[in-house]
Amino acid sequence: AVGEILDCNGVCANETWVGDGVCDNGAYANNNGVYIYFDCDQFGNDGGDCDQVLGCTDSTAFNYNASATIDDGSCIEVVLGCTDSTALNYNSAANTDDGSCVYETSVSNMELNSNVEIYPNPANDYIYVSSTSALHSIKMYNTHGQIYMMLNVENNLSTYKLNLSDCSSGVYIVEITRANGSVQFARIVKQ
């Protein structure tokens, strides 16, 4: 009949189905209920409709593949963090750098200004973080650059007592973010 052709198996089908954006590989039937196959060389793999590319089809994933036509289950969640292994706060689990890397030189050259104070240092069981304005958050990194402790400071406190009793002895980097957005780093020693 006019407008019909024989598919890869000799079954009569609508010729407009070749290259229509749908892969006709036996998933769809003609009017007689017979499944249609255009996914052979004769029809150029259904006019390209059946050219399958396996990969991650989740556009929010770390390894998203815009060319993938079939999700192969390989999607990896985005993990933000410092991806530079030379940084103090390197995060080996991170796969997307968030610009938070802290380096030895930046910490040693960065002294707390008169608006922020940490005491006592060296410390045993606690330190106080004190600021002339409200504190927003405090992060503490271990010597491997991993976040050891992270907390949000509530109620616009300008002084916070940080419990170190569960921390191992050693050197830590403390990142202090004030409510006004300013960020400062300091090195502390836990005895």
CSV table of C-alpha atoms in Angstrom, one decimal:
chain,number,residue,atom,x,y,z
A,1,ALA,CA,0.0,0.0,0.0
A,2,VAL,CA,1.0,3.6,-0.5
A,3,GLY,CA,3.1,5.0,2.5
A,4,GLU,CA,4.0,1.5,3.7
A,5,ILE,CA,7.2,-0.5,3.6
A,6,LEU,CA,8.4,-3.8,4.9
A,7,ASP,CA,10.4,-3.7,8.1
A,8,CYS,CA,13.6,-5.7,8.9
A,9,ASN,CA,11.5,-8.8,9.3
A,10,GLY,CA,9.3,-8.3,6.2
A,11,VAL,CA,6.3,-6.9,8.2
A,12,CYS,CA,4.2,-4.1,6.6
A,13,ALA,CA,4.6,-0.8,8.5
A,14,ASN,CA,4.1,2.9,8.0
A,15,GLU,CA,7.2,4.3,6.2
A,16,THR,CA,7.1,7.6,8.2
A,17,TRP,CA,8.1,5.6,11.3
A,18,VAL,CA,11.7,5.4,10.0
A,19,GLY,CA,13.6,8.3,11.5
A,20,ASP,CA,10.7,9.7,13.5
A,21,GLY,CA,12.6,10.0,16.7
A,22,VAL,CA,11.3,6.7,18.1
A,23,CYS,CA,13.4,3.6,18.1
A,24,ASP,CA,11.3,0.9,16.5
A,25,ASN,CA,13.0,-2.2,17.8
A,26,GLY,CA,10.0,-4.3,18.6
A,27,ALA,CA,8.5,-2.1,21.3
A,28,TYR,CA,5.7,-0.9,19.0
A,29,ALA,CA,3.2,-2.7,16.9
A,30,ASN,CA,1.5,-1.9,13.5
A,31,ASN,CA,-2.3,-1.8,13.1
A,32,ASN,CA,-2.4,-5.6,13.1
A,33,GLY,CA,-0.7,-5.9,16.4
A,34,VAL,CA,2.6,-7.2,14.9
A,35,TYR,CA,5.7,-5.7,16.3
A,36,ILE,CA,7.8,-3.5,14.0
A,37,TYR,CA,11.6,-3.6,13.6
A,38,PHE,CA,13.5,-0.8,11.8
A,39,ASP,CA,16.7,-1.2,13.9
A,40,CYS,CA,18.7,-3.0,11.2
A,41,ASP,CA,21.4,-1.8,8.7
A,42,GLN,CA,18.8,-1.7,5.9
A,43,PHE,CA,17.1,1.2,7.6
A,44,GLY,CA,20.2,2.9,9.1
A,45,ASN,CA,19.3,1.7,12.6
A,46,ASP,CA,15.8,3.3,12.2
A,47,GLY,CA,17.2,6.4,10.7
A,48,GLY,CA,19.5,6.9,13.7
A,49,ASP,CA,16.6,6.5,16.2
A,50,CYS,CA,18.1,3.3,17.6
A,51,ASP,CA,21.7,4.6,17.9
A,52,GLN,CA,22.0,4.0,21.6
A,53,VAL,CA,24.6,5.6,23.8
A,54,LEU,CA,24.8,4.3,27.3
A,55,GLY,CA,25.7,6.7,30.1
A,56,CYS,CA,24.3,8.9,32.9
A,57,THR,CA,21.2,10.8,31.7
A,58,ASP,CA,20.7,12.8,35.0
A,59,SER,CA,21.7,16.4,34.2
A,60,THR,CA,22.4,17.0,37.9
A,61,ALA,CA,24.9,14.2,38.2
A,62,PHE,CA,28.7,14.7,38.3
A,63,ASN,CA,29.2,12.5,35.3
A,64,TYR,CA,26.1,13.6,33.2
A,65,ASN,CA,26.5,12.6,29.5
A,66,ALA,CA,24.4,14.8,27.3
A,67,SER,CA,24.9,12.3,24.4
A,68,ALA,CA,23.6,9.4,26.4
A,69,THR,CA,20.2,8.0,25.3
A,70,ILE,CA,19.9,5.2,27.8
A,71,ASP,CA,20.7,5.6,31.5
A,72,ASP,CA,23.1,2.8,32.5
A,73,GLY,CA,22.9,3.4,36.2
A,74,SER,CA,26.4,4.9,36.4
A,75,CYS,CA,25.3,8.4,37.7
A,76,ILE,CA,27.4,9.8,40.5
A,77,GLU,CA,26.1,12.4,42.9
A,78,VAL,CA,27.9,15.8,42.9
A,79,VAL,CA,29.9,16.1,46.1
A,80,LEU,CA,31.1,19.7,46.7
A,81,GLY,CA,34.4,20.4,48.5
A,82,CYS,CA,38.1,21.2,48.1
A,83,THR,CA,39.5,18.9,45.4
A,84,ASP,CA,43.1,20.1,45.6
A,85,SER,CA,45.1,17.4,47.4
A,86,THR,CA,47.7,20.0,48.4
A,87,ALA,CA,45.2,22.1,50.4
A,88,LEU,CA,44.8,21.8,54.1
A,89,ASN,CA,41.1,21.0,53.8
A,90,TYR,CA,41.3,18.6,50.9
A,91,ASN,CA,38.2,16.4,50.7
A,92,SER,CA,38.9,13.1,49.0
A,93,ALA,CA,35.2,12.4,48.6
A,94,ALA,CA,34.6,15.7,46.7
A,95,ASN,CA,34.3,15.5,42.9
A,96,THR,CA,33.4,19.1,42.3
A,97,ASP,CA,35.6,22.0,43.6
A,98,ASP,CA,33.6,24.6,45.5
A,99,GLY,CA,36.4,27.1,45.9
A,100,SER,CA,36.8,26.5,49.6
A,101,CYS,CA,40.4,25.2,49.5
A,102,VAL,CA,42.7,26.5,52.3
A,103,TYR,CA,46.5,26.4,51.8
A,104,GLU,CA,49.3,26.4,54.4
A,105,THR,CA,50.5,29.8,53.2
A,106,SER,CA,47.1,31.4,53.3
A,107,VAL,CA,46.6,30.2,56.9
A,108,SER,CA,50.1,31.1,58.1
A,109,ASN,CA,49.8,34.6,56.5
A,110,MET,CA,46.3,35.2,57.7
A,111,GLU,CA,46.1,36.4,61.2
A,112,LEU,CA,42.9,37.1,63.0
A,113,ASN,CA,42.1,40.8,63.0
A,114,SER,CA,41.0,42.6,66.1
A,115,ASN,CA,37.4,41.7,65.3
A,116,VAL,CA,37.8,38.0,66.1
A,117,GLU,CA,39.6,36.2,68.9
A,118,ILE,CA,40.2,32.6,69.8
A,119,TYR,CA,41.3,31.6,73.3
A,120,PRO,CA,42.9,29.8,75.0
A,121,ASN,CA,45.3,28.6,72.3
A,122,PRO,CA,46.8,26.0,72.9
A,123,ALA,CA,43.6,24.5,74.4
A,124,ASN,CA,42.6,21.4,76.3
A,125,ASP,CA,38.9,20.8,76.4
A,126,TYR,CA,37.4,24.0,74.8
A,127,ILE,CA,38.1,27.2,73.0
A,128,TYR,CA,36.1,30.4,72.9
A,129,VAL,CA,35.5,32.1,69.5
A,130,SER,CA,34.7,35.7,70.1
A,131,SER,CA,33.8,38.4,67.6
A,132,THR,CA,32.8,42.0,67.7
A,133,SER,CA,29.7,41.1,65.6
A,134,ALA,CA,27.4,38.0,65.4
A,135,LEU,CA,29.0,34.7,64.4
A,136,HIS,CA,27.3,32.7,61.6
A,137,SER,CA,29.3,29.4,61.5
A,138,ILE,CA,32.4,27.7,62.7
A,139,LYS,CA,34.2,24.9,60.8
A,140,MET,CA,37.2,23.0,62.1
A,141,TYR,CA,39.5,21.0,59.8
A,142,ASN,CA,42.0,18.3,60.8
A,143,THR,CA,45.5,18.1,59.4
A,144,HIS,CA,44.3,16.0,56.5
A,145,GLY,CA,42.1,18.9,55.4
A,146,GLN,CA,38.9,17.1,56.2
A,147,ILE,CA,36.1,18.9,58.0
A,148,TYR,CA,36.3,17.6,61.5
A,149,MET,CA,33.5,19.7,63.0
A,150,MET,CA,30.9,22.1,61.4
A,151,LEU,CA,28.3,24.1,63.2
A,152,ASN,CA,25.9,27.0,62.7
A,153,VAL,CA,25.9,29.6,65.5
A,154,GLU,CA,22.3,30.5,66.3
A,155,ASN,CA,20.7,33.5,68.2
A,156,ASN,CA,23.3,36.0,66.9
A,157,LEU,CA,25.9,35.0,69.4
A,158,SER,CA,29.1,36.9,69.3
A,159,THR,CA,31.0,34.5,71.6
A,160,TYR,CA,30.8,30.7,71.3
A,161,LYS,CA,32.3,28.0,73.5
A,162,LEU,CA,33.5,25.2,71.3
A,163,ASN,CA,33.9,21.8,73.0
A,164,LEU,CA,37.2,20.1,72.1
A,165,SER,CA,37.1,17.3,74.6
A,166,ASP,CA,36.5,14.6,71.9
A,167,CYS,CA,39.2,15.9,69.6
A,168,SER,CA,42.6,14.2,69.4
A,169,SER,CA,45.6,16.2,70.3
A,170,GLY,CA,47.1,18.1,67.3
A,171,VAL,CA,46.8,21.1,65.1
A,172,TYR,CA,43.5,22.2,63.6
A,173,ILE,CA,42.4,25.0,61.3
A,174,VAL,CA,39.4,26.9,62.4
A,175,GLU,CA,37.2,28.7,59.8
A,176,ILE,CA,35.1,31.5,61.3
A,177,THR,CA,32.3,33.0,59.3
A,178,ARG,CA,30.6,36.0,60.8
A,179,ALA,CA,27.0,37.0,60.1
A,180,ASN,CA,28.3,39.8,57.8
A,181,GLY,CA,29.9,37.2,55.5
A,182,SER,CA,33.5,37.8,56.4
A,183,VAL,CA,35.6,34.7,56.8
A,184,GLN,CA,38.8,34.2,58.8
A,185,PHE,CA,41.0,31.3,59.5
A,186,ALA,CA,43.1,30.5,62.5
A,187,ARG,CA,45.4,27.6,63.6
A,188,ILE,CA,44.8,26.1,67.0
A,189,VAL,CA,46.6,23.5,68.9
A,190,LYS,CA,44.6,20.9,71.0
A,191,GLN,CA,46.8,19.5,73.8
